[in-house]
PDB file of C-alpha atoms and ligand atoms in Angstrom:
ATOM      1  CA  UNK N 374      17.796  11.436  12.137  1.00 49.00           C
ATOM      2  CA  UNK N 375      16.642   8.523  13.989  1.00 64.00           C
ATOM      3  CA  UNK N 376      14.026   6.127  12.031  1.00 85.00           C
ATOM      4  CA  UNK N 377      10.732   6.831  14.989  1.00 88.00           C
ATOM      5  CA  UNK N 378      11.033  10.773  13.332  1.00 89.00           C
ATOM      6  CA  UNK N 379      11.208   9.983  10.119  1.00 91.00           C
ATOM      7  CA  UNK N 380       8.648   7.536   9.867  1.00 90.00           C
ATOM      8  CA  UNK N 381       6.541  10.249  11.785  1.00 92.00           C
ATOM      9  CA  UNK N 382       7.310  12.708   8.272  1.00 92.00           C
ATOM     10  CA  UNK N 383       6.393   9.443   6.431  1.00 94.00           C
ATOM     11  CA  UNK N 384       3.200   8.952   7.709  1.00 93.00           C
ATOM     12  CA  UNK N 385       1.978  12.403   6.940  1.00 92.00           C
ATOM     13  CA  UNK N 386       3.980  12.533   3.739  1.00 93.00           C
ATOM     14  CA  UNK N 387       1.786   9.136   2.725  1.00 95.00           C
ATOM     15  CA  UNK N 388      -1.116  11.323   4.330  1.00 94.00           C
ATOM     16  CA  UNK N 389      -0.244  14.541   2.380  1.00 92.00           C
ATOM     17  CA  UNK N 390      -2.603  13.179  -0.582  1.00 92.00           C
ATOM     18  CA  UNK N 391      -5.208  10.804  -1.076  1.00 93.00           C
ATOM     19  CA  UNK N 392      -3.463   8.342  -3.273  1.00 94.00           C
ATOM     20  CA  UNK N 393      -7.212   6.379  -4.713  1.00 92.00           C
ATOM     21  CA  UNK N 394      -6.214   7.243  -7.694  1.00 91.00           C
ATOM     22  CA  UNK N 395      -2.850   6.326  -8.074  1.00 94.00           C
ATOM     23  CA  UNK N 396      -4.361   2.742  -6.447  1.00 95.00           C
ATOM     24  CA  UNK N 397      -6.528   2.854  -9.279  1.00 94.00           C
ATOM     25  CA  UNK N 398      -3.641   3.162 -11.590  1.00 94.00           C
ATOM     26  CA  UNK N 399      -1.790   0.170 -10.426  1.00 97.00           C
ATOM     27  CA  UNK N 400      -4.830  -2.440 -10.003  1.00 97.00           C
ATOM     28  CA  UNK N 401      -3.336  -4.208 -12.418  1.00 97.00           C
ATOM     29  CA  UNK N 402      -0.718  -5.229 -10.150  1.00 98.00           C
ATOM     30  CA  UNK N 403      -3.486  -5.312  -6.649  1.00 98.00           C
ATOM     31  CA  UNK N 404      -5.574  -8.563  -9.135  1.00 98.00           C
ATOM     32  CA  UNK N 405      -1.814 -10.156 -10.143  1.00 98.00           C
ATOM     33  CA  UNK N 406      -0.766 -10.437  -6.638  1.00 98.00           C
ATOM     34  CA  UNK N 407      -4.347 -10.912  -4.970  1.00 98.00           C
ATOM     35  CA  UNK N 408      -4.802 -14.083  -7.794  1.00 98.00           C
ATOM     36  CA  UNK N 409      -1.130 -15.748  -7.079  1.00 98.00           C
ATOM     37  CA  UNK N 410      -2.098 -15.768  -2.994  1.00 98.00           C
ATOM     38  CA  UNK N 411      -5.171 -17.410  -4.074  1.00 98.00           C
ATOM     39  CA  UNK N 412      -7.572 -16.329  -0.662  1.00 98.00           C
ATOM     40  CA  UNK N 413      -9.732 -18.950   0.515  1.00 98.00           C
ATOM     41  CA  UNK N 414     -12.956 -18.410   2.541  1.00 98.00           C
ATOM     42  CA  UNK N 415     -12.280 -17.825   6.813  1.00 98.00           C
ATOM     43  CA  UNK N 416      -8.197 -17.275   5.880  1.00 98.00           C
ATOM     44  CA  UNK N 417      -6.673 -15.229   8.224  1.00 98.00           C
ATOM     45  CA  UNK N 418      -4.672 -12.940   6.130  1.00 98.00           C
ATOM     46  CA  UNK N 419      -3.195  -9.757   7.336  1.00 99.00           C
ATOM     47  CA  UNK N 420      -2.197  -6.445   4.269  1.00 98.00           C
ATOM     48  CA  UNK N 421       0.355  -4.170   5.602  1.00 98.00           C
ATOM     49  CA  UNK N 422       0.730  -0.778   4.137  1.00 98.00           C
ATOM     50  CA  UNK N 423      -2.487  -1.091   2.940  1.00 98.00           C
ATOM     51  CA  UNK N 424      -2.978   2.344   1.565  1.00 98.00           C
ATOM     52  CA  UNK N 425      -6.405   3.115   0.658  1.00 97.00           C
ATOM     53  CA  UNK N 426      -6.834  -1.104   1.065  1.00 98.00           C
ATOM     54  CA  UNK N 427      -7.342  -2.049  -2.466  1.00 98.00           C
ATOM     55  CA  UNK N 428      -5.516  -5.721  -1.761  1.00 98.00           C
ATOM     56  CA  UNK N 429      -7.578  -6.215   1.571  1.00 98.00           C
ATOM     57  CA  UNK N 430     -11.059  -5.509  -0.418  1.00 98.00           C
ATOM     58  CA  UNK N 431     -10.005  -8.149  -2.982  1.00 98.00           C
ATOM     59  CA  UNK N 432      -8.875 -10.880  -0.111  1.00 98.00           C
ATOM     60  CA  UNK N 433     -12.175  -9.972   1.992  1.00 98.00           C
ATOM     61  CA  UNK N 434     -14.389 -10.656  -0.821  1.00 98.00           C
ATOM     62  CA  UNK N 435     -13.025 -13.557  -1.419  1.00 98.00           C
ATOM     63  CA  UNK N 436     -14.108 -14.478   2.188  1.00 98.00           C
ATOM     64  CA  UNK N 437     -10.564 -13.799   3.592  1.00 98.00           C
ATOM     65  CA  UNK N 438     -10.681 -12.834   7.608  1.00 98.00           C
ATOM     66  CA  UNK N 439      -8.797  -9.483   6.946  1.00 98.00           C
ATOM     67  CA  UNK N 440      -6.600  -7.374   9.048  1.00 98.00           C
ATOM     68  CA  UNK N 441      -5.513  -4.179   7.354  1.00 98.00           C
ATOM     69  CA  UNK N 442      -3.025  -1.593   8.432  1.00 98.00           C
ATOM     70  CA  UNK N 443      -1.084   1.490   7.440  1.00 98.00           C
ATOM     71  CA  UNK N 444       1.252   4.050   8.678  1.00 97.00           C
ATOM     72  CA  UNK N 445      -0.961   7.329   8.068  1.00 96.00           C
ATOM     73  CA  UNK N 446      -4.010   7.193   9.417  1.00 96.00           C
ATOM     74  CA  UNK N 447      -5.812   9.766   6.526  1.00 95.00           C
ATOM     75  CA  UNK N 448      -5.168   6.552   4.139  1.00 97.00           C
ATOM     76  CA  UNK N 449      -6.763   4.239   6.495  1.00 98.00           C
ATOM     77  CA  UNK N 450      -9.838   6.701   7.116  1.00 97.00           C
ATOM     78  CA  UNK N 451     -10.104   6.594   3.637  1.00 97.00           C
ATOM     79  CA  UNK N 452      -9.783   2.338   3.278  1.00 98.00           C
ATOM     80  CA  UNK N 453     -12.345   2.370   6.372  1.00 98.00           C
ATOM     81  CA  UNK N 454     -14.873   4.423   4.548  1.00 97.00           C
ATOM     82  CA  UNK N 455     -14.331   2.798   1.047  1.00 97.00           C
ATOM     83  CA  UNK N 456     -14.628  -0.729   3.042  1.00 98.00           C
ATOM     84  CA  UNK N 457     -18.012   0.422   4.352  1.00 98.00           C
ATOM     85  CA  UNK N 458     -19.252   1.615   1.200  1.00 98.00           C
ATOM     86  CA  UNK N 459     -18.525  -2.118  -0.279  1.00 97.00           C
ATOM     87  CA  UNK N 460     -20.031  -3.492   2.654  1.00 98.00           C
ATOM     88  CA  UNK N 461     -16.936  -5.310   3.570  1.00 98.00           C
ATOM     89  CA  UNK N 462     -15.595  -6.384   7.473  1.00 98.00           C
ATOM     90  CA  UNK N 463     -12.003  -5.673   7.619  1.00 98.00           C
ATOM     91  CA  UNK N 464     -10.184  -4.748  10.636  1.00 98.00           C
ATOM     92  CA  UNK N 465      -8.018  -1.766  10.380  1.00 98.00           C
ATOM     93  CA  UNK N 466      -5.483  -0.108  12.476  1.00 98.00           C
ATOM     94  CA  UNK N 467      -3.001   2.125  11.998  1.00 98.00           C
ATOM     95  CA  UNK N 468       0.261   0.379  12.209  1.00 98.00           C
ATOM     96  CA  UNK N 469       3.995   0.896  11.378  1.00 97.00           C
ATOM     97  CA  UNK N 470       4.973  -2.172   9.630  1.00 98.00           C
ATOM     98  CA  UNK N 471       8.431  -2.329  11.454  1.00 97.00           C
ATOM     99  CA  UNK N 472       6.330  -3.008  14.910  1.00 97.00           C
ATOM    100  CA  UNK N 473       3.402  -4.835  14.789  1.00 98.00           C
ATOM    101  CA  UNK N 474       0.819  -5.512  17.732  1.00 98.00           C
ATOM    102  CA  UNK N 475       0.171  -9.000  15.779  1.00 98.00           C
ATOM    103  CA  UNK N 476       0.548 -12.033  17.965  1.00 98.00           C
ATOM    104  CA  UNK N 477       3.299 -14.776  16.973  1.00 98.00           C
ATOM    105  CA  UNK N 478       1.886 -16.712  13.999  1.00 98.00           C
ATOM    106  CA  UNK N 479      -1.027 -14.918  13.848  1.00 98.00           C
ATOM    107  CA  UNK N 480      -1.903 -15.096  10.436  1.00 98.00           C
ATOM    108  CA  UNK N 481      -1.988 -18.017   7.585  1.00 98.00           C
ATOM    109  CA  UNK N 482      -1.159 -15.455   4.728  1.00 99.00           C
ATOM    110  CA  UNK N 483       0.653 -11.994   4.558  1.00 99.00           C
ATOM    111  CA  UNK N 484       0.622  -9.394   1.841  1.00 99.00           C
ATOM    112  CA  UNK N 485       2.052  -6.365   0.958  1.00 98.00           C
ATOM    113  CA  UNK N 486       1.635  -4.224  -2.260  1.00 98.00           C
ATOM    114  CA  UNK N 487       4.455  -1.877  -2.457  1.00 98.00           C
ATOM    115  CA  UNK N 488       4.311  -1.403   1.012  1.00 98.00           C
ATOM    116  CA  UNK N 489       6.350  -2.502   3.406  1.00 98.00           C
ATOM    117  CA  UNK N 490       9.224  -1.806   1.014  1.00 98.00           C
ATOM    118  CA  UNK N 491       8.861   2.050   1.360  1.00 97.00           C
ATOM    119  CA  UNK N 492       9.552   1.603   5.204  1.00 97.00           C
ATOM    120  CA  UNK N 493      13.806   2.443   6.098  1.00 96.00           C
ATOM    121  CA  UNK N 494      14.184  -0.607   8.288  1.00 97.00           C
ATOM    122  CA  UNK N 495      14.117  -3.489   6.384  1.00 98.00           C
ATOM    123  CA  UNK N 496      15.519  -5.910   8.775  1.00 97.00           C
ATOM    124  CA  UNK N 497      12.567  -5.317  10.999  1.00 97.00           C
ATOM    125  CA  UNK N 498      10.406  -5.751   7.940  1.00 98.00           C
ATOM    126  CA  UNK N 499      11.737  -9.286   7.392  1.00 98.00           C
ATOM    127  CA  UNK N 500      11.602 -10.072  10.993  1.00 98.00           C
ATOM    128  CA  UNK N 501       7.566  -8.834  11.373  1.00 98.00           C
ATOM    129  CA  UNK N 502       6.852 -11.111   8.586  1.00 98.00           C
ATOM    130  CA  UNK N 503       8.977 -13.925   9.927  1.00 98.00           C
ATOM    131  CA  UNK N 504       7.168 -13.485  13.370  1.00 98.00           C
ATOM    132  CA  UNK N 505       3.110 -12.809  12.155  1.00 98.00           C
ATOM    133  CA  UNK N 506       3.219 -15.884   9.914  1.00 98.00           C
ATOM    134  CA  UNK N 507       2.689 -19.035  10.790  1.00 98.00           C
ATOM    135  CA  UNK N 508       4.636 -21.837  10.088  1.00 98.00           C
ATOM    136  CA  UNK N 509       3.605 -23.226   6.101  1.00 98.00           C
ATOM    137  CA  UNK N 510       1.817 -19.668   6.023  1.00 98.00           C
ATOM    138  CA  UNK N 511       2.720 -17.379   3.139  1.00 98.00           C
ATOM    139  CA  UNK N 512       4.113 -14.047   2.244  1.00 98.00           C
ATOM    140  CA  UNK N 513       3.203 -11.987  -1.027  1.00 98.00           C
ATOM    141  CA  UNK N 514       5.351  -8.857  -1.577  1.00 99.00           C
ATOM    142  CA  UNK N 515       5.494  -6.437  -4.666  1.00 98.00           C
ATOM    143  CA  UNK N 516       7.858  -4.263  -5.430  1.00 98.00           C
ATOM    144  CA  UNK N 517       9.025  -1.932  -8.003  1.00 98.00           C
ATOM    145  CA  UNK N 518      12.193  -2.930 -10.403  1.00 98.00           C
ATOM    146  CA  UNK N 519      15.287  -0.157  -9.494  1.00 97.00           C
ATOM    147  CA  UNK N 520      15.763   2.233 -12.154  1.00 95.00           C
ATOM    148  CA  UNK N 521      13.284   1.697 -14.829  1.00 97.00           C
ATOM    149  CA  UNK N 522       9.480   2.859 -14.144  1.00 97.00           C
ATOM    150  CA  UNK N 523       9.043   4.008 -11.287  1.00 97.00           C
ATOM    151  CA  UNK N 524      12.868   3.368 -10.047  1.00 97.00           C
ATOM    152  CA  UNK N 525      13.498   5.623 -13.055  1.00 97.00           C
ATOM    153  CA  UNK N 526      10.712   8.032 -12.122  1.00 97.00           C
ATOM    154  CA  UNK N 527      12.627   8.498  -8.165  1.00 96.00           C
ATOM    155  CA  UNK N 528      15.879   8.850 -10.068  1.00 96.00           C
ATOM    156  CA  UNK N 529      14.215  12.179 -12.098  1.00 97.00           C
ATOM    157  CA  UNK N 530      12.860  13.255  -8.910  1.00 97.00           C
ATOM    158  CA  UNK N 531      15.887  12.685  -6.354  1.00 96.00           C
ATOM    159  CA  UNK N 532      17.934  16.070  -7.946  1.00 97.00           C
ATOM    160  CA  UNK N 533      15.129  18.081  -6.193  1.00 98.00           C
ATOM    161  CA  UNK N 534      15.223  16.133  -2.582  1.00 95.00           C
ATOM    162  CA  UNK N 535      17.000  16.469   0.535  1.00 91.00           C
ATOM    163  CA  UNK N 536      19.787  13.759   0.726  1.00 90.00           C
ATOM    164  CA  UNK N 537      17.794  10.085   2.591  1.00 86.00           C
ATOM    165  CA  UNK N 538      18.634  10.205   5.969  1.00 87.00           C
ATOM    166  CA  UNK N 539      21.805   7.664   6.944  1.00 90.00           C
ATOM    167  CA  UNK N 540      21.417   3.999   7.062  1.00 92.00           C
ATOM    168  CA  UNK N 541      17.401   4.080   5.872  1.00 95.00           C
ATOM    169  CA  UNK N 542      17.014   1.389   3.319  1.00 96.00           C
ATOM    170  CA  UNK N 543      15.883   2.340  -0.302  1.00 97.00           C
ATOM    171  CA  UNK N 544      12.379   0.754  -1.451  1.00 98.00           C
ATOM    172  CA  UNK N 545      13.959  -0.204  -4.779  1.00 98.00           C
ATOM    173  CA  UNK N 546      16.710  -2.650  -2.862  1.00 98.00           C
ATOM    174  CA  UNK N 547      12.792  -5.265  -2.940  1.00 98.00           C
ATOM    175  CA  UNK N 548      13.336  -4.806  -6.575  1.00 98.00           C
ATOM    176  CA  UNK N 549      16.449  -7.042  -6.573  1.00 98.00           C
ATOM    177  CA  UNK N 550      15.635 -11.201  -5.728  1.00 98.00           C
ATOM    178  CA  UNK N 551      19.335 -11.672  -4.528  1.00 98.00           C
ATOM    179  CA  UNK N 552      18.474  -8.611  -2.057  1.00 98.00           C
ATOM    180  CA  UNK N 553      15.813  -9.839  -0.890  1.00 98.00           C
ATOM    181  CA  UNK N 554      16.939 -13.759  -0.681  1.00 98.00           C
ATOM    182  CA  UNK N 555      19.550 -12.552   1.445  1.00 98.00           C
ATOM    183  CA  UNK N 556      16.594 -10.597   4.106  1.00 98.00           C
ATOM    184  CA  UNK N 557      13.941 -13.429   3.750  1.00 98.00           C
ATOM    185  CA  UNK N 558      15.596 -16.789   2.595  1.00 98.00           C
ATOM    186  CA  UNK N 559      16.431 -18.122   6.088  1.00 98.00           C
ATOM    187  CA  UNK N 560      12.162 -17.305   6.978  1.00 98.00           C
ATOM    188  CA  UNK N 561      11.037 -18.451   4.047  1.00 98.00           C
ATOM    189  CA  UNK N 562      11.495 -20.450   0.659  1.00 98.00           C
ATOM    190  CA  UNK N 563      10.925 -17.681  -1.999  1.00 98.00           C
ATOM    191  CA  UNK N 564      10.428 -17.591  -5.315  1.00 98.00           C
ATOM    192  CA  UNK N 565       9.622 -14.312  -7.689  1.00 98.00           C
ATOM    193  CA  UNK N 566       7.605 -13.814 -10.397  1.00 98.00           C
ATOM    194  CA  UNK N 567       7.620 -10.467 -12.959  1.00 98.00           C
ATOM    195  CA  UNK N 568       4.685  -8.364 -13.864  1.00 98.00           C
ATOM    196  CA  UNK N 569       4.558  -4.813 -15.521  1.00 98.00           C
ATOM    197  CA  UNK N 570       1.687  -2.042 -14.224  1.00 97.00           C
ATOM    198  CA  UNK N 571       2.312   0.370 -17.005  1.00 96.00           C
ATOM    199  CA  UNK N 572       1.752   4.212 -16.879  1.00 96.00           C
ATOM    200  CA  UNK N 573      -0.855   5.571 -19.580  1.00 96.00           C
ATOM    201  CA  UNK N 574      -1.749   9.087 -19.954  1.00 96.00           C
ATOM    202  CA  UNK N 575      -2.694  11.813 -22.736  1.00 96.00           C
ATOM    203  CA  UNK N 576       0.344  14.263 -21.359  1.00 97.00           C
ATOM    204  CA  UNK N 577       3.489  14.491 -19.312  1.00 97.00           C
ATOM    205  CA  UNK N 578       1.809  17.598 -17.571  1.00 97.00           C
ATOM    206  CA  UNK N 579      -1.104  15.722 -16.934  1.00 96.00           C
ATOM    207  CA  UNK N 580       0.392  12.484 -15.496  1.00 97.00           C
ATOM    208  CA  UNK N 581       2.952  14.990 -13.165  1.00 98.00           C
ATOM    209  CA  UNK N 582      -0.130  16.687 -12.664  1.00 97.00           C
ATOM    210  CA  UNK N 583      -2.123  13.304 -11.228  1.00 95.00           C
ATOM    211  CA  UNK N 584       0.826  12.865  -9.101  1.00 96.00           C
ATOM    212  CA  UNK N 585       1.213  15.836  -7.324  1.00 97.00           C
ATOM    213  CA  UNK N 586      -2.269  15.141  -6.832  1.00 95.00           C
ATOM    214  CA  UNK N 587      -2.577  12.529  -5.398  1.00 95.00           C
ATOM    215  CA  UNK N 588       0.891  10.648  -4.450  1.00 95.00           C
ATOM    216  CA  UNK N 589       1.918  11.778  -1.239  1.00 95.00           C
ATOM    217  CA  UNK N 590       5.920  11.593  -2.097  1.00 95.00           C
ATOM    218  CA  UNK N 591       5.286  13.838  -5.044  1.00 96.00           C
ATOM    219  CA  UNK N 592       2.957  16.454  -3.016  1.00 96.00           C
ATOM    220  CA  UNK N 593       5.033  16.529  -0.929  1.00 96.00           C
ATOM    221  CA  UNK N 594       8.377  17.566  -2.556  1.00 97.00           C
ATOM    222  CA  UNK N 595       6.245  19.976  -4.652  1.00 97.00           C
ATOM    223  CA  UNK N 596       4.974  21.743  -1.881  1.00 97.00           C
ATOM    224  CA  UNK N 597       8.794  22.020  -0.067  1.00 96.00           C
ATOM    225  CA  UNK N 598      10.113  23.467  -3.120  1.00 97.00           C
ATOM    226  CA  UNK N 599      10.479  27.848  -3.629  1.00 98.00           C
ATOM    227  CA  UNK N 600       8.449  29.158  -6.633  1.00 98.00           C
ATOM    228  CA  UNK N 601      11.608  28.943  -8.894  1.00 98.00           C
ATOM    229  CA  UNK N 602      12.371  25.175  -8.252  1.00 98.00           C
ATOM    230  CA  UNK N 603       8.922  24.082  -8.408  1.00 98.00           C
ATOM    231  CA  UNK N 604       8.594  24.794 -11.723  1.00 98.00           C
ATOM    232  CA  UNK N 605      11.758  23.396 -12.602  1.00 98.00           C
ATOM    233  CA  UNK N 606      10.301  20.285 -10.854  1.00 98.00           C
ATOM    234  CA  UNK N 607       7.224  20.527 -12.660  1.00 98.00           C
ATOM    235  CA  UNK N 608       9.130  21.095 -16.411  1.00 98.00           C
ATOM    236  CA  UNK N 609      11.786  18.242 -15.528  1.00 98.00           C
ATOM    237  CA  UNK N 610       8.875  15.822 -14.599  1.00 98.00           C
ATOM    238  CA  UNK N 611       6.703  16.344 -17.953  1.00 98.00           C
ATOM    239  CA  UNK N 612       9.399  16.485 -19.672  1.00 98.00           C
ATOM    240  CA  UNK N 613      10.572  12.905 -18.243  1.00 98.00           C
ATOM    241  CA  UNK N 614       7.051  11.448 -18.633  1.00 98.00           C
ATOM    242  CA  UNK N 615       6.858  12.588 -22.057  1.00 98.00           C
ATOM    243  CA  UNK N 616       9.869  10.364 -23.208  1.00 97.00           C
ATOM    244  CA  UNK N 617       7.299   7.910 -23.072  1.00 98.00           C
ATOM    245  CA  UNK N 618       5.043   9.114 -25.789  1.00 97.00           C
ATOM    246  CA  UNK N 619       4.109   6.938 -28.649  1.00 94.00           C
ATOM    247  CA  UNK N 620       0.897   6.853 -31.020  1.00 92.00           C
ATOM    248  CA  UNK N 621      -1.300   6.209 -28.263  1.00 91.00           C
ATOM    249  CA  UNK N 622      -0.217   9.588 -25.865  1.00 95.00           C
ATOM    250  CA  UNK N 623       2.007   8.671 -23.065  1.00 97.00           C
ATOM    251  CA  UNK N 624       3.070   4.796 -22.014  1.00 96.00           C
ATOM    252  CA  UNK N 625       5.851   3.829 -19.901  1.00 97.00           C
ATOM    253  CA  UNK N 626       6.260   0.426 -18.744  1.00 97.00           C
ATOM    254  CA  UNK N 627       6.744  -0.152 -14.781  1.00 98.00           C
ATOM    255  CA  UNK N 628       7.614  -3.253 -14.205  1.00 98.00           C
ATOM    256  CA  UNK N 629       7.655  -5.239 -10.671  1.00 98.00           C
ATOM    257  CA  UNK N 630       8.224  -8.129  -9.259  1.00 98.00           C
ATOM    258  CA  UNK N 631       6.140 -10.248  -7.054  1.00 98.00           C
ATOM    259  CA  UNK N 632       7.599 -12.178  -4.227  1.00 98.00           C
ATOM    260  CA  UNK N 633       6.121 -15.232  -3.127  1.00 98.00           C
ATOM    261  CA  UNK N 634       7.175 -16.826   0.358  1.00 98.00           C
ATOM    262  CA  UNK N 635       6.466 -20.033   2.243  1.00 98.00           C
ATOM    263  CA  UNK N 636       7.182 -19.804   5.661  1.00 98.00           C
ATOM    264  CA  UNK N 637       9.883 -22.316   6.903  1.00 98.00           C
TER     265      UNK N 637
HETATM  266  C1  SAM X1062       2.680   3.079  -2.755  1.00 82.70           C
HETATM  267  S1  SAM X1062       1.617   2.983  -1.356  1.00 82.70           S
HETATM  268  C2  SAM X1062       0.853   1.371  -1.624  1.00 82.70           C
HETATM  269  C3  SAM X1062      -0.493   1.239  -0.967  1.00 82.70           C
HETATM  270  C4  SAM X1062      -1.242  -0.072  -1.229  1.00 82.70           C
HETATM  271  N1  SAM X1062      -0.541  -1.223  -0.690  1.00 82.70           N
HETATM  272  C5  SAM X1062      -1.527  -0.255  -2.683  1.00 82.70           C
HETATM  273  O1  SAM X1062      -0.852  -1.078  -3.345  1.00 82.70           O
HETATM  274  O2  SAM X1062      -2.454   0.386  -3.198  1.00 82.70           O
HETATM  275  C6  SAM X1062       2.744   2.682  -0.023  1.00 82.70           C
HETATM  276  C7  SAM X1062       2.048   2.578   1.322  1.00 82.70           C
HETATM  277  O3  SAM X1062       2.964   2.109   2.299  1.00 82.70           O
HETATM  278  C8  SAM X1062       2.700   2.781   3.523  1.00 82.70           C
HETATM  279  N2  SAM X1062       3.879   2.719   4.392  1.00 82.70           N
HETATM  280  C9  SAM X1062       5.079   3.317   4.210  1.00 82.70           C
HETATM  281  N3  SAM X1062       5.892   3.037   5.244  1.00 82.70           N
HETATM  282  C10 SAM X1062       5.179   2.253   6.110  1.00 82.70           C
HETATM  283  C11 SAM X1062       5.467   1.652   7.379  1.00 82.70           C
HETATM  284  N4  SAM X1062       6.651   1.811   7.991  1.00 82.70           N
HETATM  285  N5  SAM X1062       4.483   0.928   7.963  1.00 82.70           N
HETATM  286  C12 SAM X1062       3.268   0.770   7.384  1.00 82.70           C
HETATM  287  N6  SAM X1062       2.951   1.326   6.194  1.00 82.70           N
HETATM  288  C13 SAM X1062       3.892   2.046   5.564  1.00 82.70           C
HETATM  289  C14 SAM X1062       2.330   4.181   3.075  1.00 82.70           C
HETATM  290  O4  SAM X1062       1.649   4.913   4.071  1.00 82.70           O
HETATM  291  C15 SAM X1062       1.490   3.899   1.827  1.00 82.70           C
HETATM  292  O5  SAM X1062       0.140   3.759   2.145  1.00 82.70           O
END
């Protein structure tokens, strides 16, 4: 399958569910990224895969001169209306990440919270960011560690998906600094910091639950599955969650990292 049609089932995949609350869920990690850029007042900063914009409401209120974008257009509806609500200017488009309409150097600081790393192409991922920020300008990525959290969460889902297509890039390869010196370190002089966004909840039915809600991956693959295999889905997913119990109901770390560029 070539990338343009399966970024077209990505956007409405993203689209499929509303996703606030899953934003809400990781907010922890929006402030820990949002603090180390440090946005200034008049900053032209540009978020990509923005979601429902939680990083470009923290850089605008800050004063930040914000351009916003995402590939499905019901989460940037939703960023729009949540933007207005907060009384906040930020200009949003729907975007794919891979191909920007930003000019050369357009922008003094670029962000992403695990964003950009969900798109397949991530050589054209480094090279946007290489091209929209200007020289001395900076980069702030997270992205989730492979494996554990939600890298270990993908791995109990993955039985129940259709194989990735050939040659797309996994988001978890952002988890990995040598990875991702090897895509950015020629643009930019890097350096990574670690944070953990954990998962709480009372249940593993009622975290699965919250995601099938409102994560558009998991809606997704629910909704593609027969009868039968969704509830094998739904069993093997509380069941996974609830290896996570401890006094407290349900906590699973998720830990990240943050990557922090200066443009060359
Ligand atoms: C896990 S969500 C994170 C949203 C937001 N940054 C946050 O932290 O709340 C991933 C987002 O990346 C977007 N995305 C995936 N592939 C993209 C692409 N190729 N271009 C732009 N956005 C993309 C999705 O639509 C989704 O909104």
């Amino acid at each position: 399958m070539a990338f343009g049609e399966l970024k077209q089932r990505q956007g409405v995949m993203w689209g499929s569910a509303p996703f606030e609350e899953i934003a809400r869920q990781i907010s922890v990690m929006h402030d820990d990224l949002v603090a180390r850029l440090d946005p200034q007042p008049g900053q032209r900063w540009l978020d990509l895969g923005t979601g429902t914009g939680e990083v470009a409401f923290r850089a605008a209120r800050a004063g930040a001169q914000v351009s916003a974008s995402d590939l499905s257009p019901e989460l940037v509806d939703t960023a729009k209306r949540q933007a207005a609500e907060q009384g906040l200017e930020i200009d949003f488009a729907v975007v794919d990440a891979e191909k920007t309409p930003y000019g050369d150097a357009s922008f003094e600081v670029v962000s992403s919270s695990v964003g950009v790393i969900f798109a397949p192409d991530h050589r054209a991922i480094a090279g946007e960011l290489a091209r929209v920020t200007q020289p001395g300008g900076r980069i702030g990525l997270t992205a989730w560690r492979p494996n554990v959290g939600v890298g270990e969460m993908f791995v109990a889902m993955k039985p129940f998906q259709p194989p990735p297509p050939e040659g797309a890039g996994s988001p978890f390869q952002w988890g990995d600094e040598s990875y991702v010196e090897g895509l950015l370190g020629d643009a930019f002089e890097l350096e990574f910091h670690e944070g953990d966004s954990p998962q709480t909840g009372e249940s593993g039915e009622q975290i699965w639950d919250d995601y099938v809600s409102w994560y558009g991956p998991s809606r997704t693959l629910h909704d593609s599955l027969e009868p039968e295999r969704r509830a094998e889905l739904n069993r093997t997913m509380a069941e996974f969650f609830e290896r996570f119990r401890g006094e407290d109901g349900i906590h699973q770390s998720r830990p990240y990292i943050v990557i922090l560029g200066r443009r060359r």
